Coordinates of C-alpha atoms (C1' of nucleotides) in Angstrom, one line a residue:
Chain A
M28 CA 35.7 31.6 229.2
D29 CA 37.6 32.5 226.5
S30 CA 38.5 35.9 228.1
E31 CA 41.0 37.1 225.7
N32 CA 38.4 37.7 223.2
I33 CA 36.2 40.1 225.3
L34 CA 36.5 43.8 223.7
E35 CA 35.7 46.7 225.6
R36 CA 32.7 46.5 227.9
P37 CA 29.7 48.2 226.5
F38 CA 27.8 51.1 228.5
I39 CA 24.8 50.0 230.5
T40 CA 21.9 52.5 230.2
I41 CA 18.9 52.6 232.4
T42 CA 15.8 53.7 230.8
N43 CA 12.8 54.3 232.6
L44 CA 9.3 54.7 231.6
I45 CA 7.6 56.7 234.2
W46 CA 4.0 56.5 234.0
S47 CA 1.2 58.6 236.1
F48 CA -2.5 59.5 235.8
D49 CA -4.0 63.1 236.0
H50 CA -7.2 62.8 238.2
A51 CA -8.2 66.4 236.7
T52 CA -8.0 65.4 233.0
N53 CA -8.7 61.4 233.9
R54 CA -5.9 60.7 231.4
V55 CA -2.6 58.5 231.3
N56 CA 0.6 60.3 231.4
I57 CA 4.3 59.5 230.5
L58 CA 7.4 61.5 231.4
L59 CA 9.6 62.6 228.7
V60 CA 12.8 64.7 229.1
K61 CA 14.6 67.1 226.6
R62 CA 18.2 65.9 226.2
D63 CA 20.9 68.4 226.4
N64 CA 23.9 66.4 225.4
D65 CA 24.9 64.3 222.7
P66 CA 24.0 62.0 221.2
Y67 CA 20.4 63.4 220.2
N68 CA 20.9 66.5 221.9
N69 CA 17.6 68.4 221.9
Y70 CA 15.6 65.7 221.1
W71 CA 12.8 64.4 223.7
A72 CA 13.6 61.2 225.0
L73 CA 12.7 58.6 227.7
P74 CA 14.5 59.4 231.1
E75 CA 17.9 57.8 231.3
T76 CA 20.7 57.2 233.7
F77 CA 23.8 54.9 233.9
M78 CA 24.1 52.2 236.4
R79 CA 26.5 52.5 239.5
A80 CA 28.5 49.8 240.7
Q81 CA 26.8 49.2 243.9
E82 CA 22.9 49.3 243.0
S83 CA 20.8 47.0 241.2
A84 CA 19.0 48.0 238.0
E85 CA 15.9 48.6 239.8
E86 CA 17.6 50.9 242.5
A87 CA 19.2 52.7 239.5
A88 CA 15.6 53.4 237.9
L89 CA 14.3 54.5 241.2
R90 CA 17.2 56.8 241.6
L91 CA 16.5 58.1 238.2
V92 CA 13.1 58.9 239.3
K93 CA 14.2 60.9 242.0
E94 CA 16.7 63.0 240.0
K95 CA 14.4 63.7 237.2
I96 CA 11.2 64.9 239.3
G97 CA 12.8 65.1 242.6
M98 CA 10.3 62.5 244.2
D99 CA 11.5 59.7 246.5
L100 CA 9.9 56.4 245.8
S101 CA 11.9 54.0 247.9
G102 CA 8.9 51.8 247.9
S103 CA 7.5 52.3 244.5
H104 CA 6.5 49.6 242.3
T105 CA 9.2 49.2 239.5
E106 CA 9.3 46.4 237.1
Q107 CA 11.8 45.2 234.2
L108 CA 10.4 45.8 230.6
A109 CA 13.1 44.4 228.3
T110 CA 16.9 44.9 227.3
F111 CA 17.5 46.6 224.3
T112 CA 20.8 45.6 222.6
N113 CA 20.8 46.2 219.1
P114 CA 23.9 47.8 217.8
L115 CA 22.2 50.2 215.5
R116 CA 20.2 51.6 218.5
T117 CA 23.0 54.2 219.2
P118 CA 25.4 56.1 217.0
G119 CA 29.1 55.7 218.0
D120 CA 29.7 54.0 221.4
R121 CA 27.8 50.9 221.9
A122 CA 25.3 51.1 224.6
L123 CA 22.8 48.4 226.1
S124 CA 19.8 49.7 227.6
L125 CA 17.8 47.9 230.4
G126 CA 14.3 49.2 230.2
Y127 CA 12.1 49.5 233.5
M128 CA 8.9 51.1 234.2
T129 CA 7.8 52.8 237.2
F130 CA 4.2 53.6 238.0
L131 CA 3.7 56.5 240.1
P132 CA 0.8 57.0 242.6
D133 CA 0.3 60.6 241.6
K134 CA 1.6 63.1 239.0
P135 CA 3.8 65.4 240.6
Q136 CA 5.1 68.8 239.2
L137 CA 8.5 68.3 237.3
K138 CA 12.0 70.0 237.5
A139 CA 14.5 69.3 234.8
G140 CA 17.0 67.3 236.0
Y141 CA 20.7 66.5 235.2
G142 CA 21.3 66.2 231.5
A143 CA 17.8 67.3 230.4
S144 CA 16.9 71.1 229.6
D145 CA 13.5 70.0 230.2
A146 CA 10.9 67.6 231.6
R147 CA 7.1 67.3 230.7
W148 CA 4.5 65.0 231.2
F149 CA 2.5 63.9 227.9
T150 CA -0.8 62.5 227.6
M151 CA -1.4 59.1 226.2
G152 CA -3.9 58.6 223.5
Y153 CA -4.1 56.1 220.4
T154 CA -4.2 55.7 216.6
D155 CA -5.0 52.7 214.7
K156 CA -1.5 51.5 214.7
T157 CA 0.2 53.4 217.4
Y158 CA 0.0 55.0 220.7
T159 CA 0.5 58.8 221.2
F160 CA 1.9 60.8 223.5
S161 CA 1.2 64.6 223.3
D162 CA 1.7 67.9 225.1
S163 CA 0.7 71.4 223.8
D164 CA 3.7 71.6 221.6
H165 CA 4.4 68.2 220.2
I166 CA 3.0 64.8 219.4
F167 CA 5.3 61.6 219.6
Q168 CA 4.3 57.9 218.8
S169 CA 5.3 54.4 219.3
T170 CA 6.4 52.9 216.4
D171 CA 3.8 51.2 214.2
C172 CA 6.3 48.5 212.9
P173 CA 5.5 45.4 214.6
V174 CA 8.8 43.5 213.8
Q175 CA 11.9 44.2 215.9
R176 CA 14.3 43.5 213.0
T177 CA 12.4 45.5 210.4
Y178 CA 12.3 48.2 212.8
Y179 CA 16.1 48.5 213.4
S180 CA 16.8 48.3 209.6
E181 CA 14.6 51.1 208.9
F182 CA 15.9 53.0 211.8
G183 CA 16.7 56.7 211.0
G184 CA 19.2 57.4 213.5
T185 CA 20.0 61.2 214.3
N186 CA 18.5 62.1 210.9
A187 CA 15.0 62.2 212.1
D188 CA 13.1 65.1 213.1
P189 CA 13.5 66.2 216.6
D190 CA 9.9 67.7 216.5
K191 CA 8.5 64.5 215.3
H192 CA 10.5 61.6 216.6
L193 CA 12.1 60.8 219.9
A194 CA 15.7 59.9 220.7
F195 CA 17.4 56.4 219.9
D196 CA 15.0 53.5 219.7
H197 CA 12.7 55.1 222.2
E198 CA 9.8 54.6 219.8
W199 CA 10.4 51.0 220.1
I200 CA 10.6 50.8 223.6
L201 CA 7.4 52.5 223.8
K202 CA 5.7 50.0 221.6
V203 CA 7.3 47.2 223.7
A204 CA 5.8 48.7 226.9
C205 CA 2.2 49.5 225.8
D206 CA 2.0 46.1 224.2
R207 CA 3.3 44.6 227.6
I208 CA 1.0 46.6 230.0
R209 CA -1.9 45.5 227.6
N210 CA -1.1 42.0 227.8
K211 CA -1.3 42.2 231.5
L212 CA -4.4 44.1 232.0
D213 CA -6.4 41.1 232.4
Y214 CA -4.2 39.2 235.2
Q215 CA -1.7 41.6 236.6
P216 CA -2.8 45.2 236.0
N217 CA 0.1 47.0 237.7
I218 CA -0.5 50.0 235.5
L219 CA -3.5 50.6 237.9
L220 CA -0.9 51.7 240.5
I221 CA -0.8 55.1 238.9
L222 CA -4.4 55.7 240.4
G223 CA -2.8 55.5 243.6
G224 CA -3.9 53.4 246.6
K225 CA -7.5 53.3 245.8
F226 CA -9.8 54.0 242.8
T227 CA -13.2 53.4 241.5
L228 CA -13.9 50.9 238.5
K229 CA -14.6 53.9 236.2
D230 CA -11.3 55.0 237.0
A231 CA -9.8 51.7 236.2
R232 CA -11.7 51.9 233.0
R233 CA -10.3 55.3 232.3
V234 CA -6.7 53.8 232.5
Y235 CA -7.6 50.6 230.4
S236 CA -9.2 52.8 227.5
P237 CA -5.8 53.9 225.8
F238 CA -4.1 50.6 226.1
L239 CA -7.3 48.7 224.5
K240 CA -7.9 51.5 222.0
V241 CA -11.5 52.2 223.0
R242 CA -13.4 54.9 224.6
V243 CA -14.2 54.6 228.2
E244 CA -18.0 54.4 227.5
Q245 CA -17.3 51.1 225.2
I246 CA -16.2 49.2 228.4
D247 CA -19.2 47.9 229.9
N248 CA -19.1 48.4 233.7
S249 CA -21.1 45.4 234.5
N250 CA -19.0 43.1 232.4
F251 CA -15.8 44.9 233.4
K252 CA -16.7 44.3 237.1
K253 CA -17.3 40.9 236.7
S254 CA -14.2 39.7 234.8
H255 CA -12.0 41.7 237.2
Q256 CA -13.2 41.5 240.2
E257 CA -11.0 38.8 241.5
L258 CA -7.9 41.4 240.9
F259 CA -9.6 43.9 242.9
T260 CA -10.5 44.3 246.6
D261 CA -13.5 46.4 247.8
I262 CA -12.5 48.8 250.4
G263 CA -15.8 50.8 250.9
S264 CA -17.6 53.8 249.1
S265 CA -16.2 56.8 248.0
E266 CA -16.9 60.4 249.5
V267 CA -19.4 62.3 247.5
N268 CA -18.3 64.9 245.4
G269 CA -21.3 65.7 242.8
P270 CA -24.3 64.3 241.6
G271 CA -25.1 60.6 241.3
R272 CA -24.5 57.7 243.4
P273 CA -21.0 57.5 245.2
A274 CA -18.8 54.8 243.4
R275 CA -17.4 51.9 245.5
L276 CA -13.5 52.6 246.0
Y277 CA -11.0 49.2 245.2
K278 CA -7.6 48.5 245.7
L279 CA -5.3 45.9 243.8
A280 CA -6.2 42.5 245.4
H281 CA -2.4 41.1 245.2
L282 CA 0.8 43.0 243.8
S283 CA 3.4 40.5 242.9
A284 CA 7.0 41.5 242.8
Chain B
M149 CA 24.6 62.6 232.5
D150 CA 26.2 62.7 235.9
S151 CA 29.0 60.7 234.1
E152 CA 31.4 61.5 237.3
N153 CA 29.4 59.2 239.5
I154 CA 29.8 56.1 237.0
L155 CA 31.7 53.7 238.8
E156 CA 33.1 50.8 237.2
R157 CA 31.0 49.2 234.4
P158 CA 29.9 45.6 235.2
F159 CA 30.6 42.4 233.4
I160 CA 27.8 41.4 230.8
T161 CA 27.3 37.6 230.6
I162 CA 25.1 35.9 228.0
T163 CA 23.2 33.3 229.5
N164 CA 21.5 31.0 226.7
L165 CA 18.9 28.3 227.7
I166 CA 19.3 25.7 224.9
W167 CA 16.3 23.4 224.3
S168 CA 15.8 20.5 222.2
F169 CA 13.6 17.4 221.8
D170 CA 14.7 13.8 222.0
H171 CA 12.8 11.7 219.3
A172 CA 13.9 8.4 220.6
T173 CA 12.4 9.0 224.3
N174 CA 9.9 11.8 223.4
R175 CA 11.3 14.1 226.1
V176 CA 12.2 17.9 226.3
N177 CA 15.9 18.3 226.8
I178 CA 18.1 21.5 228.0
L179 CA 21.6 21.8 227.9
L180 CA 24.1 22.0 230.8
V181 CA 27.7 22.5 231.1
K182 CA 30.0 21.7 233.8
R183 CA 32.2 24.7 234.6
D184 CA 35.9 24.2 234.9
N185 CA 36.9 27.8 236.2
D186 CA 35.7 30.1 239.1
P187 CA 33.4 31.1 240.4
Y188 CA 31.4 28.0 241.1
N189 CA 34.1 25.6 239.4
N190 CA 32.9 22.0 239.0
Y191 CA 29.1 23.5 239.2
W192 CA 26.7 22.5 236.6
A193 CA 25.3 25.5 235.1
L194 CA 23.6 26.9 232.1
P195 CA 26.1 27.8 229.2
E196 CA 27.3 31.4 229.5
T197 CA 29.5 33.8 227.6
F198 CA 31.0 37.3 227.3
M199 CA 29.5 39.6 224.9
R200 CA 31.7 41.2 222.4
A201 CA 31.9 44.7 221.4
Q202 CA 30.9 44.2 217.8
E203 CA 28.0 41.6 218.0
S204 CA 24.4 42.0 219.6
A205 CA 23.6 39.8 222.3
E206 CA 21.3 37.4 220.1
E207 CA 24.4 37.2 217.9
A208 CA 26.5 36.3 221.4
A209 CA 23.9 33.6 222.3
L210 CA 24.2 31.9 218.8
R211 CA 28.0 31.9 218.9
L212 CA 27.8 30.4 222.5
V213 CA 25.7 27.6 220.9
K214 CA 28.3 27.0 218.4
E215 CA 31.3 26.8 220.9
K216 CA 29.1 24.5 223.1
I217 CA 28.2 21.8 220.7
G218 CA 30.0 23.1 217.3
M219 CA 26.5 23.5 215.5
D220 CA 25.9 26.4 213.2
L221 CA 22.8 28.0 213.7
S222 CA 22.9 31.4 211.9
G223 CA 19.3 31.1 211.2
S224 CA 17.8 29.7 214.4
H225 CA 15.4 30.9 216.6
T226 CA 16.6 33.0 219.8
E227 CA 14.5 35.1 221.6
Q228 CA 15.3 37.3 225.0
L229 CA 13.9 35.9 228.3
A230 CA 15.0 38.5 230.6
T231 CA 18.0 40.4 232.3
F232 CA 19.3 39.5 235.6
T233 CA 20.9 42.0 237.8
N234 CA 20.6 41.3 241.4
P235 CA 23.9 42.2 243.1
L236 CA 23.6 38.8 244.9
R237 CA 23.8 36.8 241.9
T238 CA 27.7 36.5 241.7
P239 CA 30.1 36.5 244.4
G240 CA 32.7 39.2 244.0
D241 CA 32.8 41.0 240.7
R242 CA 29.2 42.4 239.6
A243 CA 28.2 40.7 236.6
L244 CA 24.7 41.4 234.7
S245 CA 23.5 38.4 233.0
L246 CA 21.2 38.9 229.5
G247 CA 19.2 35.6 229.7
Y248 CA 18.3 34.1 225.8
M249 CA 16.5 31.1 224.6
T250 CA 17.5 29.2 221.7
F251 CA 15.3 26.1 220.3
L252 CA 17.3 23.5 218.5
P253 CA 15.5 21.8 215.5
D254 CA 17.3 18.7 216.7
K255 CA 19.3 17.2 219.4
P256 CA 23.1 17.0 218.3
Q257 CA 25.6 15.4 220.1
L258 CA 27.8 17.2 222.4
K259 CA 31.3 18.2 223.2
A260 CA 32.4 20.2 225.8
G261 CA 33.5 23.8 224.8
Y262 CA 35.7 26.6 226.3
G263 CA 35.3 27.1 230.1
A264 CA 33.4 23.7 230.5
S265 CA 34.9 20.1 231.2
D266 CA 31.6 18.3 230.3
A267 CA 28.4 19.4 228.4
R268 CA 25.2 17.1 228.6
W269 CA 21.6 17.1 227.6
F270 CA 19.2 16.9 230.8
T271 CA 15.9 15.6 230.5
M272 CA 13.0 17.9 231.6
G273 CA 10.5 16.4 234.2
Y274 CA 8.0 18.0 236.8
T275 CA 7.1 17.7 240.6
D276 CA 4.2 19.7 242.3
K277 CA 6.3 23.2 242.7
T278 CA 9.6 22.8 240.4
Y279 CA 10.6 21.8 237.0
T280 CA 13.4 19.1 237.0
F281 CA 16.3 18.1 234.5
S282 CA 17.8 15.2 235.1
D283 CA 20.4 12.8 233.4
S284 CA 21.7 9.3 234.6
D285 CA 24.1 11.2 237.3
H286 CA 22.0 14.2 238.4
I287 CA 18.7 15.7 239.1
F288 CA 18.4 19.6 239.2
Q289 CA 15.4 21.6 239.7
S290 CA 14.0 25.0 239.2
T291 CA 13.7 26.9 242.2
D292 CA 10.4 26.5 244.1
C293 CA 10.5 30.1 245.5
P294 CA 7.9 32.0 243.5
V295 CA 9.0 35.5 244.5
Q296 CA 12.3 37.3 243.1
R297 CA 13.2 39.1 246.1
T298 CA 12.7 36.1 248.5
Y299 CA 14.7 34.0 246.4
Y300 CA 17.8 36.4 246.4
S301 CA 17.5 37.0 250.0
E302 CA 17.7 33.1 250.7
F303 CA 20.3 32.4 248.1
G304 CA 23.1 30.0 249.1
G305 CA 25.9 31.0 246.8
T306 CA 28.7 29.1 246.4
N307 CA 27.9 27.0 249.6
A308 CA 25.5 24.8 247.8
D309 CA 26.1 21.3 247.1
P310 CA 27.4 20.9 243.5
D311 CA 25.7 17.8 243.0
K312 CA 22.2 19.2 243.9
H313 CA 22.3 22.7 242.8
L314 CA 23.2 24.8 239.9
A315 CA 25.8 27.5 239.6
F316 CA 24.8 31.4 240.2
D317 CA 21.1 32.0 240.2
H318 CA 20.3 29.5 237.4
E319 CA 17.9 27.8 239.1
W320 CA 15.8 31.2 239.5
I321 CA 16.6 31.6 235.6
L322 CA 15.3 28.0 235.0
K323 CA 11.9 28.9 236.6
V324 CA 11.6 32.2 234.9
A325 CA 12.1 30.4 231.7
C326 CA 9.7 27.5 232.1
D327 CA 6.9 30.1 233.3
R328 CA 7.5 32.2 230.4
I329 CA 7.4 29.2 227.8
R330 CA 4.1 27.9 229.8
N331 CA 2.6 31.4 229.4
K332 CA 3.4 31.6 225.6
L333 CA 1.9 28.1 225.1
D334 CA -1.5 29.2 224.0
Y335 CA -0.7 32.1 221.5
Q336 CA 3.1 31.9 220.4
P337 CA 4.5 28.3 221.2
N338 CA 8.0 29.0 219.9
I339 CA 9.3 25.9 222.1
L340 CA 7.6 23.7 219.3
L341 CA 10.5 24.9 217.1
I342 CA 12.6 22.0 219.2
L343 CA 10.5 19.7 217.1
G344 CA 11.9 20.6 213.8
G345 CA 10.1 21.7 210.7
K346 CA 7.0 19.5 211.3
F347 CA 5.5 17.6 214.0
T348 CA 2.1 15.6 214.7
L349 CA -0.3 16.9 217.3
K350 CA 1.2 14.3 219.7
D351 CA 4.3 15.5 219.4
A352 CA 3.1 18.9 220.3
R353 CA 1.3 17.5 223.1
R354 CA 4.5 15.5 224.4
V355 CA 6.3 19.1 224.4
Y356 CA 3.3 20.6 226.1
S357 CA 3.0 18.1 228.8
P358 CA 6.0 19.0 231.2
F359 CA 5.4 22.7 231.2
L360 CA 1.6 22.1 231.9
K361 CA 2.6 19.5 234.7
V362 CA 0.2 16.9 233.0
R363 CA 0.8 13.5 231.4
V364 CA 0.6 13.5 227.8
E365 CA -2.6 11.2 227.7
Q366 CA -4.3 14.0 229.8
I367 CA -4.3 16.4 227.0
D368 CA -7.2 15.5 225.1
N369 CA -6.4 15.5 221.2
S370 CA -9.7 16.7 220.0
N371 CA -9.7 19.7 222.6
F372 CA -5.8 20.5 221.8
K373 CA -6.6 20.8 218.0
K374 CA -9.5 22.7 218.5
S375 CA -8.0 25.4 220.6
H376 CA -4.5 25.5 219.2
Q377 CA -5.4 25.1 215.0
E378 CA -5.1 28.7 214.2
L379 CA -1.3 28.4 215.4
F380 CA -0.7 25.2 213.1
T381 CA -0.8 24.6 209.4
D382 CA -1.4 21.1 208.1
I383 CA 1.4 20.4 205.7
G384 CA 0.0 16.7 204.7
S385 CA 0.1 13.2 206.0
S386 CA 3.0 11.6 207.7
E387 CA 4.8 8.6 206.7
V388 CA 3.6 5.3 208.1
N389 CA 6.1 3.6 210.6
G390 CA 3.8 1.4 212.7
P391 CA 0.4 0.0 213.5
G392 CA -2.4 2.9 213.6
R393 CA -3.5 5.5 211.5
P394 CA -1.0 7.9 210.2
A395 CA -0.9 11.4 211.9
R396 CA -1.1 14.7 210.1
L397 CA 1.8 16.9 210.0
Y398 CA 1.8 20.5 211.1
K399 CA 4.1 23.4 211.2
L400 CA 3.9 26.6 213.1
A401 CA 1.6 28.8 211.4
H402 CA 3.3 32.2 212.1
L403 CA 6.6 32.8 213.7
S404 CA 7.3 36.3 215.0
A405 CA 10.7 37.6 215.4
Chain C
dA79 C1' -10.8 -9.4 212.3
dC80 C1' -8.9 -6.9 215.8
dA81 C1' -5.8 -4.0 218.1
dA82 C1' -3.7 0.4 218.0
dA83 C1' -3.0 5.1 216.7
dA84 C1' -5.4 9.2 215.0
dG85 C1' -9.2 11.9 213.8
dT86 C1' -14.1 13.7 214.2
dG87 C1' -18.4 14.9 216.6
dT88 C1' -21.8 15.7 220.5
dT89 C1' -23.1 17.0 224.7
dC90 C1' -22.5 20.0 228.7
dT91 C1' -20.9 23.6 231.1
dA92 C1' -18.8 28.1 232.0
dG93 C1' -17.6 32.1 230.8
dT94 C1' -18.6 36.8 227.9
dT95 C1' -21.4 40.1 225.8
dA96 C1' -25.1 43.1 225.3
dC97 C1' -28.5 45.3 227.5
dA98 C1' -32.2 46.3 230.5
dC99 C1' -33.2 47.8 235.1
dC100 C1' -32.7 49.4 240.0
dC101 C1' -30.3 52.4 243.4
dA102 C1' -28.3 56.6 245.6
dT103 C1' -27.2 61.3 245.8
dG104 C1' -27.6 66.6 244.3
dT105 C1' -30.5 70.0 242.9
Chain D
dA256 C1' -39.4 64.8 241.3
dC257 C1' -36.0 64.2 238.3
dA258 C1' -31.4 64.3 236.1
dT259 C1' -27.0 62.0 237.0
dG260 C1' -23.7 58.6 237.9
dG261 C1' -23.1 54.0 239.4
dG262 C1' -24.3 49.2 240.6
dT263 C1' -27.1 44.7 239.7
dG264 C1' -29.6 41.1 236.9
dT265 C1' -30.7 38.3 232.9
dA266 C1' -30.8 36.5 228.3
dA267 C1' -28.4 35.3 224.5
dC268 C1' -24.0 33.6 222.6
dT269 C1' -19.4 31.5 222.6
dA270 C1' -15.4 29.0 223.8
dG271 C1' -13.7 25.2 226.3
dA272 C1' -14.1 20.2 228.7
dA273 C1' -15.4 15.7 228.7
dC274 C1' -16.4 11.8 226.3
dA275 C1' -18.0 8.7 222.4
dC276 C1' -17.7 7.3 218.0
dT277 C1' -15.5 6.7 213.5
dT278 C1' -11.6 6.2 210.2
dT279 C1' -6.9 4.2 208.9
dT280 C1' -3.2 1.5 209.3
dG281 C1' -0.6 -3.3 210.8
dT282 C1' -0.7 -8.0 212.3

DNA sequence: ACAAAAGTGTTCTAGTTACACCCATGT
DNA sequence: ACATGGGTGTAACTAGAACACTTTTGT
């Protein structure tokens, strides 16, 4: 097919958004790494890898998890987010990014992997227009720009301040990811996999909260149960660990691949 | 980033689903081409091209339209569908496919382009489990398999009958596309762009009909208007062309890129 | 006047929201 | 006993479905 016109093939990058839940703080977390190679050396970024010839993109995304946090997730849930192809997204060599998301059943300790001088969990929050991801030293945000073309035309590249902005177009990718998760909250809330195999309704509301940009108490438990019970299966009562009635435990009713 | 382990880079294919509407028959159409090179020589397929180094994937998708049907669509609406990476999807060399969709404002005559011995419009219909695409000689269908992994594990490859099946995993791609369009019907019905700049409510219902798998008359006009009027803008009355009251004309209220 | 095509309005129902109340546990 | 966290129930409201009716055109 007009193969004489094919120029060099672009690099294919797998970008994986790795989510977890901290049961101590009851907050949603995402994994960011500090790059130690160019481009965007010393910027914080979503974890990335290159795809190998004999693996599917999903496999590459899971291998990336293993490299970054030393966790074997052969059976874990990974789903495709979108593919990012804008020529402006990388300086120099063209690179396509295939975006994936992995929902970890717990929040493991981290060790920096290949190509990263640091790897940390960032806690999710929100503002009026953005989602925020912060640790003790930094706060990063999804872009507040709603339109793709506008975002890339105003894209700062490597001039941005590495203490305030992420590498590449990762602030756009974060926006796409959070919007996607939010849209699926009412019919396929795979994000709840970060709660592990079982969870209480309150846990679920704590996960929904930042995506809906409301406080947990603003999500009425009675109504939440009524409108989501078809998605959850009751698997008995939780063990007691404090004052108050023990909560019932649920699991996701049907995961579709 | 562990670059010593990168094997050969895969081929990147752009697969574009090109939709149009036939105002004579009031049916939705999709463009298929008959391949005249390997693999899948002589099979019908969705139009594909390779991406060039200096164009974005969207640009490649639009260039493909120009090559296939000689139509310049610089300003047309193209949106990303998904990326297909399963190693089983191509025999021999690995090829990723970036899926896009283009909604043509009319239904032009066709001429076969590079890499195709024929190019035709196929009329959309439906069965219980599938969407159908037929012309006078053939009827092809989206897969009836609901699960990606199952689909690829049962995937027949080049053993399938070229008069009954499409090339590659294009029956899976068709399913993903139709499901996507259906899901967006109630909040971002970009598929209506195939009606051109203006349309009547009945036109809109004729487009919705095959995706919802119901006959046009089963979509109540009153209720349809009530639940979709925020998506449409009234732009006056249509000219008269037969018995009956002239219909009002609408356009899409807000297209987001 | 009547048939055809399109638009409007009304009832009925089902799903949401707000909020009050009841239950189980630890101290 | 009572405070705390969690589950249940009900009334009000709102969005959707079914269907009858009115308007505008051509013959």
